[in-house]
Short mmCIF file of N, CA, C and O in Angstrom, two decimals:
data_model
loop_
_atom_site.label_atom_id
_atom_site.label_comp_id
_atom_site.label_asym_id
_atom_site.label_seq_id
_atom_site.Cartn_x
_atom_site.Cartn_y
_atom_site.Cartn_z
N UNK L 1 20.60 9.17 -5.72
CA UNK L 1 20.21 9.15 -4.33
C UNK L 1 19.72 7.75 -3.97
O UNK L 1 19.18 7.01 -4.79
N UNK L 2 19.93 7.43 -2.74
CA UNK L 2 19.46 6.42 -2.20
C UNK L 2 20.14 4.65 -3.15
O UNK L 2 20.04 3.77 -2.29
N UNK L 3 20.39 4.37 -3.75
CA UNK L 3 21.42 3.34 -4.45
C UNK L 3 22.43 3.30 -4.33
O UNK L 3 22.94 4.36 -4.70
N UNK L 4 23.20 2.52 -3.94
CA UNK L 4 24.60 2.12 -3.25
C UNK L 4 24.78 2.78 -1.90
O UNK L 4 25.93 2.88 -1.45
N UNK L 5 23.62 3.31 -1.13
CA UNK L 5 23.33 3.39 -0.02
C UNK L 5 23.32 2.16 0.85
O UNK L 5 23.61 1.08 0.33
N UNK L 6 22.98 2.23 2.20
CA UNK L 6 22.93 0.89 3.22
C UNK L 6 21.93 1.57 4.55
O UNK L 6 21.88 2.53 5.31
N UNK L 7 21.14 0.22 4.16
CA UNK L 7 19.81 0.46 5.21
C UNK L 7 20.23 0.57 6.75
O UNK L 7 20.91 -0.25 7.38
N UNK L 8 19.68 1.75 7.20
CA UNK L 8 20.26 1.43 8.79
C UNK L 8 19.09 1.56 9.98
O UNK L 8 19.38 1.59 11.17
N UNK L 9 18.10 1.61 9.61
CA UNK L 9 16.74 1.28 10.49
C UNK L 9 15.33 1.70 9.65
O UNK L 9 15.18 2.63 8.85
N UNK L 10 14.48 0.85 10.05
CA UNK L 10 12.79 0.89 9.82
C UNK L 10 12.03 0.99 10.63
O UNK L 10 12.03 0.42 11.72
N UNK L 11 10.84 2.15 9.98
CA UNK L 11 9.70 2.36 10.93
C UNK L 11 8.53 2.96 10.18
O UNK L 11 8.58 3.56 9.10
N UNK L 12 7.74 2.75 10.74
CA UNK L 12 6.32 2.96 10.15
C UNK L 12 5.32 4.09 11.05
O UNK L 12 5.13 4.19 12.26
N UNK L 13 4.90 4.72 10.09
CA UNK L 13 3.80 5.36 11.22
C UNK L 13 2.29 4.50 10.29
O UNK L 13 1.98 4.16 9.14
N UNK L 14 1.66 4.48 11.88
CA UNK L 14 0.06 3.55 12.05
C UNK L 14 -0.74 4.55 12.54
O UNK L 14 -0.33 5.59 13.05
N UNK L 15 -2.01 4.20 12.37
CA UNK L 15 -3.50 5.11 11.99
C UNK L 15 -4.19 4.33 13.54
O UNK L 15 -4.27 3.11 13.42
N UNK L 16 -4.54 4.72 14.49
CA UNK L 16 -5.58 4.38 14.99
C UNK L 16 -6.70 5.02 15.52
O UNK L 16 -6.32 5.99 16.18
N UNK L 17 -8.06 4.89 15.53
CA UNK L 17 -9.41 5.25 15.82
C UNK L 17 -9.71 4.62 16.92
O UNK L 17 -10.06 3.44 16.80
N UNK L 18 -9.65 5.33 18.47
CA UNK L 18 -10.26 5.20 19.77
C UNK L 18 -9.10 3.84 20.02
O UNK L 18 -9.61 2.85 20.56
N UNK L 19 -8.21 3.78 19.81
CA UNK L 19 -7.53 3.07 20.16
C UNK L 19 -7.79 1.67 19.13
O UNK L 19 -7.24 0.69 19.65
N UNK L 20 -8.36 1.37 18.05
CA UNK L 20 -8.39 0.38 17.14
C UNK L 20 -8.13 0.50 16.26
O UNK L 20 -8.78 1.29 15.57
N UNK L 21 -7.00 -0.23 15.70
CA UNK L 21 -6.15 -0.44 15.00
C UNK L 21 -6.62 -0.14 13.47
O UNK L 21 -6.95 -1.21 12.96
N UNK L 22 -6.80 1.10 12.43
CA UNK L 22 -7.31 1.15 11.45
C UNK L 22 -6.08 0.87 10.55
O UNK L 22 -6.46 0.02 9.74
N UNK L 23 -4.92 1.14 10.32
CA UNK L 23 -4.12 1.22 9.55
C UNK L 23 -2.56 0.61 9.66
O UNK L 23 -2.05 1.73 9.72
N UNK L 24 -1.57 -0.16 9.72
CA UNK L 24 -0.65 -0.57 10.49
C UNK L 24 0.51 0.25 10.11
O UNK L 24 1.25 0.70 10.98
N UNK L 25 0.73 0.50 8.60
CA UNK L 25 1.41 0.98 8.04
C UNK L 25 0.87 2.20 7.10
O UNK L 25 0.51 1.90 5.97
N UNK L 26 0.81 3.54 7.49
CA UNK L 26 0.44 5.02 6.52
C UNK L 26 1.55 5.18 5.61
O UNK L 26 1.49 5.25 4.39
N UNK L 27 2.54 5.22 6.35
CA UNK L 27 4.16 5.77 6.19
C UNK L 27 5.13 5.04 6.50
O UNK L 27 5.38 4.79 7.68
N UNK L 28 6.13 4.37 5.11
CA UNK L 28 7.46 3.75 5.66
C UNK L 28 8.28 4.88 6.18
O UNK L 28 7.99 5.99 5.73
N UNK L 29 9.30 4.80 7.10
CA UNK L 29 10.31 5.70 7.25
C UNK L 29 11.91 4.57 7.09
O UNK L 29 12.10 3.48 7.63
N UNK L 30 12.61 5.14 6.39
CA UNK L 30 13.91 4.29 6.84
C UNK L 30 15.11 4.95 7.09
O UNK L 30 14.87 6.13 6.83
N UNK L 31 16.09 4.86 7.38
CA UNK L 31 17.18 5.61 7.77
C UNK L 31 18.56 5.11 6.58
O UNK L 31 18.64 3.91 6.31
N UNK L 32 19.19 5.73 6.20
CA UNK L 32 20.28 5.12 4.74
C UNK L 32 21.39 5.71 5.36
O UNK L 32 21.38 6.62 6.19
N UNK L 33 22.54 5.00 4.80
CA UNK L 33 23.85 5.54 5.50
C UNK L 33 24.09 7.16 5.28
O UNK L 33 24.70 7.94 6.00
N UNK L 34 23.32 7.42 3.90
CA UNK L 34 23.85 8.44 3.79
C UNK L 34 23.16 10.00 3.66
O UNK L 34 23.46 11.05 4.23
N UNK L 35 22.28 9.72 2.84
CA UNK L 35 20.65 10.19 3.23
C UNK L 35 19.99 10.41 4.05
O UNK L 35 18.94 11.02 3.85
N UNK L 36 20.35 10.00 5.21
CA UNK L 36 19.09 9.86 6.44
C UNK L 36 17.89 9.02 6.32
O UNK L 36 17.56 7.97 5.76
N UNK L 37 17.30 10.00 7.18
CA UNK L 37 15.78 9.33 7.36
C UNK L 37 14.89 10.08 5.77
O UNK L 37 14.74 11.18 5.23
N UNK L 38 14.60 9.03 5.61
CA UNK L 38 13.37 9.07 4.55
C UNK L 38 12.32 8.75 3.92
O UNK L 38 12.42 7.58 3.57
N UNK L 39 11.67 9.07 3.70
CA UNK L 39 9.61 8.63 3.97
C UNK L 39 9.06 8.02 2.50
O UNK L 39 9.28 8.57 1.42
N UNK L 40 8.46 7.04 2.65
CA UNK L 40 7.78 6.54 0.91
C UNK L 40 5.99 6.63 1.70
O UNK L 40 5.31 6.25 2.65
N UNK L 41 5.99 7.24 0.73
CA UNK L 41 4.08 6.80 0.85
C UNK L 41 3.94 6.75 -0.71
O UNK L 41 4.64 7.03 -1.68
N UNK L 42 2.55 6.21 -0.46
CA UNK L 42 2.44 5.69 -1.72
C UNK L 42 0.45 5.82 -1.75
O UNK L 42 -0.20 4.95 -1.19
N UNK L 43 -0.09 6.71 -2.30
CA UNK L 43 -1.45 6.80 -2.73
C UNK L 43 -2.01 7.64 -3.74
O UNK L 43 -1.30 8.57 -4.12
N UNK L 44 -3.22 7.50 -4.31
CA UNK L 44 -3.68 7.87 -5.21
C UNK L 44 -2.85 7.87 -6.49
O UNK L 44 -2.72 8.99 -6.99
N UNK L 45 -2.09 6.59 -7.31
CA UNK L 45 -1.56 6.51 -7.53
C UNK L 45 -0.07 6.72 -7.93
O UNK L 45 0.62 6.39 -8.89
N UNK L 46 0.15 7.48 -6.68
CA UNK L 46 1.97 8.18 -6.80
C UNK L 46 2.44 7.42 -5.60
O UNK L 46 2.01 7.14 -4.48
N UNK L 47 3.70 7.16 -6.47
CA UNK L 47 5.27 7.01 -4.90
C UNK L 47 5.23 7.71 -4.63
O UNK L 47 4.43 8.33 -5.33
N UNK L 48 5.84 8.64 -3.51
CA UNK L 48 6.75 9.81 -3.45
C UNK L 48 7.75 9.29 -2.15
O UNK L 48 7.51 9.04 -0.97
N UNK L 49 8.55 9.27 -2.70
CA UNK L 49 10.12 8.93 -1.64
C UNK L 49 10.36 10.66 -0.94
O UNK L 49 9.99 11.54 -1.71
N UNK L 50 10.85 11.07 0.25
CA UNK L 50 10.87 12.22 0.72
C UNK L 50 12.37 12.47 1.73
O UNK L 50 12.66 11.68 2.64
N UNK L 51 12.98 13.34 1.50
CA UNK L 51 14.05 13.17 2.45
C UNK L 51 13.54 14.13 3.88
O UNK L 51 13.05 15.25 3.72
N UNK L 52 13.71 13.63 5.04
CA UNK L 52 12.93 13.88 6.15
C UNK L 52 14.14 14.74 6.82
O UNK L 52 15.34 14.60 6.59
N UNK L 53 13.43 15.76 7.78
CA UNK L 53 14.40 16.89 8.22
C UNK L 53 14.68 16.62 9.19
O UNK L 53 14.88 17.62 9.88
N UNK L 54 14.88 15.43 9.83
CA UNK L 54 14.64 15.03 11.54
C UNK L 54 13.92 13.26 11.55
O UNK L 54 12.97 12.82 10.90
N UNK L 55 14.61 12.72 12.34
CA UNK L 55 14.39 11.54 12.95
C UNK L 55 12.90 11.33 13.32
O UNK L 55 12.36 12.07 14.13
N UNK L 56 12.13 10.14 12.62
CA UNK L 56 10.63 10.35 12.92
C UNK L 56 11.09 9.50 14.74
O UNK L 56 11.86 8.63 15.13
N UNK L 57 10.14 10.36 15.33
CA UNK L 57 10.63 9.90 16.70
C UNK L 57 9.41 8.49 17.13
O UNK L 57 8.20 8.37 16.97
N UNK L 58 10.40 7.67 17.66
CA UNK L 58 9.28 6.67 18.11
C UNK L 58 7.99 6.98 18.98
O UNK L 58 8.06 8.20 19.16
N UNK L 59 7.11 6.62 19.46
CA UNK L 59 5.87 6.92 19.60
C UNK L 59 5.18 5.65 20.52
O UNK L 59 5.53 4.55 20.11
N UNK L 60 4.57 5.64 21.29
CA UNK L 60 3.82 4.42 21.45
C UNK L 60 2.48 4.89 21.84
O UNK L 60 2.18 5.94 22.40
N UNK L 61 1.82 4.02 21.47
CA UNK L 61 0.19 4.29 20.99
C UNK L 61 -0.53 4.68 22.80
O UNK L 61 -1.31 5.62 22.90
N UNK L 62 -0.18 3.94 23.94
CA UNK L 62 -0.01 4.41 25.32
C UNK L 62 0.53 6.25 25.48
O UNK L 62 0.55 6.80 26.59
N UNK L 63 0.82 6.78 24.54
CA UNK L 63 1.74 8.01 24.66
C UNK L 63 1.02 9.12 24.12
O UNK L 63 1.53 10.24 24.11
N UNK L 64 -0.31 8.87 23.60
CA UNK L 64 -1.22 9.45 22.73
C UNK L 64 -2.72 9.87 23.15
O UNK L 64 -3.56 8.97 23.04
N UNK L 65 -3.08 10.90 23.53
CA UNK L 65 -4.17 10.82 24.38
C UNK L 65 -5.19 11.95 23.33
O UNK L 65 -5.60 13.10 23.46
N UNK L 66 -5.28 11.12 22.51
CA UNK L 66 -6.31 11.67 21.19
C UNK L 66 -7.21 9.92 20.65
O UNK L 66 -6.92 8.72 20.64
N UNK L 67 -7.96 10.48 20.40
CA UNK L 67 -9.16 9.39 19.73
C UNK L 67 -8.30 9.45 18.32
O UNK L 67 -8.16 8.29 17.95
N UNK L 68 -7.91 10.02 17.74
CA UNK L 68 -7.27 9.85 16.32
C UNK L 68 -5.63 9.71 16.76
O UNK L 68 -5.00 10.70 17.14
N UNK L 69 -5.14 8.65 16.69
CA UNK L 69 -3.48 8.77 16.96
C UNK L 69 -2.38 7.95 15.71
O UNK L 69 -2.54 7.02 14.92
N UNK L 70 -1.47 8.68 15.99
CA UNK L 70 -0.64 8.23 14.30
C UNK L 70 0.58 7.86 15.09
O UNK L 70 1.49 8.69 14.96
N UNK L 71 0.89 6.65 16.03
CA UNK L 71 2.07 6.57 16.27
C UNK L 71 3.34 5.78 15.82
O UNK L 71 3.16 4.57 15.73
N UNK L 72 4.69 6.29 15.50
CA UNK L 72 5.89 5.56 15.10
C UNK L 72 6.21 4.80 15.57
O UNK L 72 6.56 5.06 16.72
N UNK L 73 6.34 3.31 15.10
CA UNK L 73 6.54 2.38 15.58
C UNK L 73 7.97 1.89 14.58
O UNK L 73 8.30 2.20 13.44
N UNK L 74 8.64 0.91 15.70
CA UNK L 74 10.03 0.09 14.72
C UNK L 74 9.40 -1.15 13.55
O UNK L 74 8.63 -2.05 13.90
N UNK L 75 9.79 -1.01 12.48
CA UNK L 75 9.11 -2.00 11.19
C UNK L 75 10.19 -3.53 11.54
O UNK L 75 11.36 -3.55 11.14
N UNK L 76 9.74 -4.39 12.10
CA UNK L 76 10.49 -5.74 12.95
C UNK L 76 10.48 -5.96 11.50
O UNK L 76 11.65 -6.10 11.14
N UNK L 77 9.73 -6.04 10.59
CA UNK L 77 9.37 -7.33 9.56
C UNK L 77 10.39 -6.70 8.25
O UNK L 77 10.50 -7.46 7.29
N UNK L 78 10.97 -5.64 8.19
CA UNK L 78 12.05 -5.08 7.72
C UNK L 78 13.62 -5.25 8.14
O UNK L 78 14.44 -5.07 7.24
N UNK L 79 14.10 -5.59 9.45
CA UNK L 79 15.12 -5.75 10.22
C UNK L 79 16.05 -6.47 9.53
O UNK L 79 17.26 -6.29 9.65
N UNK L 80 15.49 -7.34 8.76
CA UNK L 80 16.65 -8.59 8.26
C UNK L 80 17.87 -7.38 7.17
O UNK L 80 19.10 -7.40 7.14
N UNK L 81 16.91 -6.44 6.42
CA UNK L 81 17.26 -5.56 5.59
C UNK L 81 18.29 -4.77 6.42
O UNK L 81 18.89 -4.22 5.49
N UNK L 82 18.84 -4.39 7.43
CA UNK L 82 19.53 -3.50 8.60
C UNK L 82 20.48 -3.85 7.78
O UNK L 82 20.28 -4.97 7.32
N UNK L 83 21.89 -3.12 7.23
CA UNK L 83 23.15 -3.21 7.24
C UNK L 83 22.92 -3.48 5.52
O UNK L 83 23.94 -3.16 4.92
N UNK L 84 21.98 -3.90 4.74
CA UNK L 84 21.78 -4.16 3.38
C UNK L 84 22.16 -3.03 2.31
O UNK L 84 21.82 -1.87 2.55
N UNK L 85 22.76 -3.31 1.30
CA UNK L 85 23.20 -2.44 0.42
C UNK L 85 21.83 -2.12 -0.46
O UNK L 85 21.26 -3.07 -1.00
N UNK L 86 21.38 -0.97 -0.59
CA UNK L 86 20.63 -0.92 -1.95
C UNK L 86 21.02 -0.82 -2.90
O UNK L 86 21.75 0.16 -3.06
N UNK L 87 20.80 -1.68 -4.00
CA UNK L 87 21.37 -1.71 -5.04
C UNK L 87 20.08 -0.87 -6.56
O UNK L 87 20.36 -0.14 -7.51
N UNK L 88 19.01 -1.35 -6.20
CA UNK L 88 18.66 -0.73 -6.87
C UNK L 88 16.57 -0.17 -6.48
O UNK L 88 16.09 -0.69 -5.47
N UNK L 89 15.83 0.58 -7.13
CA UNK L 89 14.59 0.62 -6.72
C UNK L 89 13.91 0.98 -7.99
O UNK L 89 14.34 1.63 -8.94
N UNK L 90 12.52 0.30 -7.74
CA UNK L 90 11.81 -0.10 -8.68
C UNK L 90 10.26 0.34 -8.66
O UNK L 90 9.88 0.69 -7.54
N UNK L 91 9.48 0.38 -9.46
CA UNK L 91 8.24 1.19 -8.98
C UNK L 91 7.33 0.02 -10.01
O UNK L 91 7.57 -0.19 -11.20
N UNK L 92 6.23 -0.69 -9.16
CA UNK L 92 5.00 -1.50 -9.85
C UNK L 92 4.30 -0.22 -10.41
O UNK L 92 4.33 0.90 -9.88
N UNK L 93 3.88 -0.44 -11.16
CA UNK L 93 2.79 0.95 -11.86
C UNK L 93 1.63 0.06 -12.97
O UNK L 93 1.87 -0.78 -13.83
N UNK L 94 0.80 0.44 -12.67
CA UNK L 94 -0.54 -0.01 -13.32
C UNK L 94 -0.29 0.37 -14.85
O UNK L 94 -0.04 1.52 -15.18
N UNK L 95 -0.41 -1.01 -16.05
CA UNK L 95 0.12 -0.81 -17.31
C UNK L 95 -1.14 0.30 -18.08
O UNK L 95 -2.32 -0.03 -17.97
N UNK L 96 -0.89 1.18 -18.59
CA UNK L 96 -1.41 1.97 -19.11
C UNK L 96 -2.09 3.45 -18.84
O UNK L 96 -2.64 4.23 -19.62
N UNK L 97 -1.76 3.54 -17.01
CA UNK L 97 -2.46 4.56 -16.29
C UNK L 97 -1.46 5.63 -15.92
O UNK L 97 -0.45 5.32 -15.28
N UNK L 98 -1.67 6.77 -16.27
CA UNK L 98 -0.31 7.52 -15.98
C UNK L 98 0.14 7.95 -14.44
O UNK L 98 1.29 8.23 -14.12
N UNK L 99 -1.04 7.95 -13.54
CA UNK L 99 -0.93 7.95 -12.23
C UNK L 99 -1.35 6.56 -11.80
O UNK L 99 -2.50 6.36 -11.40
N UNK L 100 -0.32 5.44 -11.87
CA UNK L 100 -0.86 4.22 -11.64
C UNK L 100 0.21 3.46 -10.41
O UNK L 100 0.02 2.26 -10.25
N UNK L 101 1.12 4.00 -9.72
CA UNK L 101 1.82 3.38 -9.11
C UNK L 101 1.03 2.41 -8.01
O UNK L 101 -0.04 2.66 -7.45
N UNK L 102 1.71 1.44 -7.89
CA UNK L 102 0.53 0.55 -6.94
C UNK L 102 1.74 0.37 -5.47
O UNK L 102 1.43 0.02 -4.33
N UNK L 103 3.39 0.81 -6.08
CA UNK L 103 4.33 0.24 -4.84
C UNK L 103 5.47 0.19 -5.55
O UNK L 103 5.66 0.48 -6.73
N UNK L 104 6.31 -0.27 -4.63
CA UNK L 104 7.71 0.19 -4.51
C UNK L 104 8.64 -1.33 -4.58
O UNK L 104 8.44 -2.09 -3.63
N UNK L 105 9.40 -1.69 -5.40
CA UNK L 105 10.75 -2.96 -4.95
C UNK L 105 12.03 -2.49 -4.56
O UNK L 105 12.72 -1.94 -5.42
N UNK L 106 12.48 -2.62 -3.30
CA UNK L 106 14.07 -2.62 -3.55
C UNK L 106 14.39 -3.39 -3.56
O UNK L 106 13.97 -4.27 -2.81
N UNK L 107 15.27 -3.54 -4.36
CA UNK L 107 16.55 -4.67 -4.75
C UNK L 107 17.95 -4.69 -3.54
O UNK L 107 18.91 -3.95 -3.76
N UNK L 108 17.95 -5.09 -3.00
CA UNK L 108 19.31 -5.15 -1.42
C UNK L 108 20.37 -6.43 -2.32
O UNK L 108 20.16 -7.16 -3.29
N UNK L 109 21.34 -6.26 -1.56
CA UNK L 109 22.31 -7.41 -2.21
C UNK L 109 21.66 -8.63 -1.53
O UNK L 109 22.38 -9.63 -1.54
N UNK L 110 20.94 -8.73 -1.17
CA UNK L 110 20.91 -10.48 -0.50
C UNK L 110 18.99 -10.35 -0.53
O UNK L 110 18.27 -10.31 0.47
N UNK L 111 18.46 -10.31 -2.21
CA UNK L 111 17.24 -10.70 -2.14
C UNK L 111 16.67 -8.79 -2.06
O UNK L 111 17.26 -7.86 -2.61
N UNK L 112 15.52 -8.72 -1.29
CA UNK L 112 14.76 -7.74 -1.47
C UNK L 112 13.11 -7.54 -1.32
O UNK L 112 12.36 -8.47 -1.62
N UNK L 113 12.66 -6.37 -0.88
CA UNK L 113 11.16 -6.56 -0.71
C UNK L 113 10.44 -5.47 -1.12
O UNK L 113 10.95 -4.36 -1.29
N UNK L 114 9.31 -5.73 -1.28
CA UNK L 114 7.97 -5.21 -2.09
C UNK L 114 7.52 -3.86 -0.65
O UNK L 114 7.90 -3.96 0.51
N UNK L 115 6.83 -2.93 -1.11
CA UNK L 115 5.97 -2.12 -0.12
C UNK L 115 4.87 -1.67 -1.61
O UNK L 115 5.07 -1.05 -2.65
N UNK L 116 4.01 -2.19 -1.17
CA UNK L 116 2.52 -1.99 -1.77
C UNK L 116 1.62 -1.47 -1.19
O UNK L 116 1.60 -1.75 0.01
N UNK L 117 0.83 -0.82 -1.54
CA UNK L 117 -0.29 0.02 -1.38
C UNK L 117 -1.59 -0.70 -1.52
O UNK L 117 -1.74 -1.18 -2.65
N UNK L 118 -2.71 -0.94 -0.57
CA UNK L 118 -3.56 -1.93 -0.72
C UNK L 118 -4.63 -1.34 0.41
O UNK L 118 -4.61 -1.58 1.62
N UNK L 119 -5.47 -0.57 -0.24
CA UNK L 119 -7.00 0.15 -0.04
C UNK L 119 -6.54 1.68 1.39
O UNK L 119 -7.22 2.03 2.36
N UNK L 120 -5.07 2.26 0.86
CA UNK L 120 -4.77 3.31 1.50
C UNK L 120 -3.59 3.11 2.49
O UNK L 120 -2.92 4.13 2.67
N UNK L 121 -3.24 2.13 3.08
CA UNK L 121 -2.63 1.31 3.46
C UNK L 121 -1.53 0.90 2.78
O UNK L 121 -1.59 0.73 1.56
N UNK L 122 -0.07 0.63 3.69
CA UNK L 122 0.85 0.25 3.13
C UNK L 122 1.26 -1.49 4.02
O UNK L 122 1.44 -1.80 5.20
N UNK L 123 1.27 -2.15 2.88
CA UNK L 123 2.00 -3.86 2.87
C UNK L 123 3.50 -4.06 2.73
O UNK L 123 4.00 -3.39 1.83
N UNK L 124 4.16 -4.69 3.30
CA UNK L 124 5.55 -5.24 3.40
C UNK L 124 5.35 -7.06 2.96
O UNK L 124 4.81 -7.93 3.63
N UNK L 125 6.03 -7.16 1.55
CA UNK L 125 5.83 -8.67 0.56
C UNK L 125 7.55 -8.32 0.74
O UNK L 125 7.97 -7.17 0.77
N UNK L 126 8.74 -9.93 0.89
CA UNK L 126 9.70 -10.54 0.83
C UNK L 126 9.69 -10.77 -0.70
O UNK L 126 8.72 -11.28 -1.27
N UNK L 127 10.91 -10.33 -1.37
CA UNK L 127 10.63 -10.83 -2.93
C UNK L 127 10.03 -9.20 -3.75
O UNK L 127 10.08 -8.02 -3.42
N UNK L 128 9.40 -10.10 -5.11
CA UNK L 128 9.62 -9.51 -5.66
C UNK L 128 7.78 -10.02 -5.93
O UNK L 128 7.41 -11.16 -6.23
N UNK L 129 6.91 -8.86 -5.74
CA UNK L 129 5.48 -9.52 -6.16
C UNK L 129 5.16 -9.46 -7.67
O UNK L 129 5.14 -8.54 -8.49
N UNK L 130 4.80 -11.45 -7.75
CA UNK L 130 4.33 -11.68 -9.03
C UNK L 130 2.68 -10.61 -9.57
O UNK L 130 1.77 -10.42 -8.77
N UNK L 131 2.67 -10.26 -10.55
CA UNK L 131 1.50 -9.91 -11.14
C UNK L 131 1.08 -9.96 -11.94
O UNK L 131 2.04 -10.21 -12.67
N UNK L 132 -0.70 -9.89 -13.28
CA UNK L 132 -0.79 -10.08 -14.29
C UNK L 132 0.06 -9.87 -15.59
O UNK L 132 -0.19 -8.67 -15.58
N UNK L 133 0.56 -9.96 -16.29
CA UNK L 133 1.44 -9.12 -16.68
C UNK L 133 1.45 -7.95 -17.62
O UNK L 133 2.21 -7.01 -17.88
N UNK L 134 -0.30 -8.66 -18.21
CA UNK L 134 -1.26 -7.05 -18.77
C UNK L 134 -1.57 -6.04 -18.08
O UNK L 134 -2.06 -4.99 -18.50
N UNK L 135 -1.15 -6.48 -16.38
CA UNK L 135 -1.85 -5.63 -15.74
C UNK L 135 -0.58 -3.93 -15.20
O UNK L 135 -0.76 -2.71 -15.14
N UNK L 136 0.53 -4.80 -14.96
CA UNK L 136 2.04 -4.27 -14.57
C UNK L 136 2.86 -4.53 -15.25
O UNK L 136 3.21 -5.54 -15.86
N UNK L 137 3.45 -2.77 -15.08
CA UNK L 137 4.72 -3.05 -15.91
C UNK L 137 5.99 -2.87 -15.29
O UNK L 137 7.03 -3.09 -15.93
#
């Protein structure tokens, strides 16, 4: 699943409190040629990749009339990836912890990027993130 697939859109759902910005990224969503739409979160030390039953629908934070709002937004900083082959995916995991995943690499034919997990929260890194090497394996 999902390898020798081709990326065909990104989006994220974001966390906000009274309208301030707590979280940017909860949830990647991406769309694959063949797969669909499908969800990575990543906490308490697990990936879990998810195949989604329906199009996460866009959202704008104006559209939300709750003090707690989670709206879908398009992931811009992913876009270059649009039309990219996956070739392969990779999981950072904390060396020695059996629930230690810290994030996710795909490998695309032209380069590739990191989604890391960083205090509940999900990060988008270009590349491939360097780390200790006692620390990741």
């Amino acid at each position: 699943m999902l390898t020798d697939e081709f990326f065909r859109d990104f989006r994220y759902r974001s966390f906000f409190i009274g309208n301030e910005l707590i979280c940017k990224a909860l949830v990647l969503f991406f769309q694959t040629s063949l797969s669909g739409w499908v969800s990575l979160t990543i906490g308490e030390g697990t990936a879990m990749l998810s195949l989604e039953d329906s199009e996460p629908l866009l959202l704008d934070l104006v559209d939300i009339d709750d003090e707690f709002a989670y709206p879908v937004q398009t992931a811009d900083e992913l876009a270059r990836y649009v039309g990219q082959k996956i070739i392969d995916i990779y999981e950072y995991r904390i060396r020695g912890i059996e629930d230690g995943s810290v994030g996710v690499y795909f490998e695309c034919e032209e380069g590739g990027f990191s989604i890391l997990e960083n205090e509940g929260c999900l990060c988008v890194s270009h590349g491939i993130c360097k780390a200790d090497r006692g620390k990741y394996r």
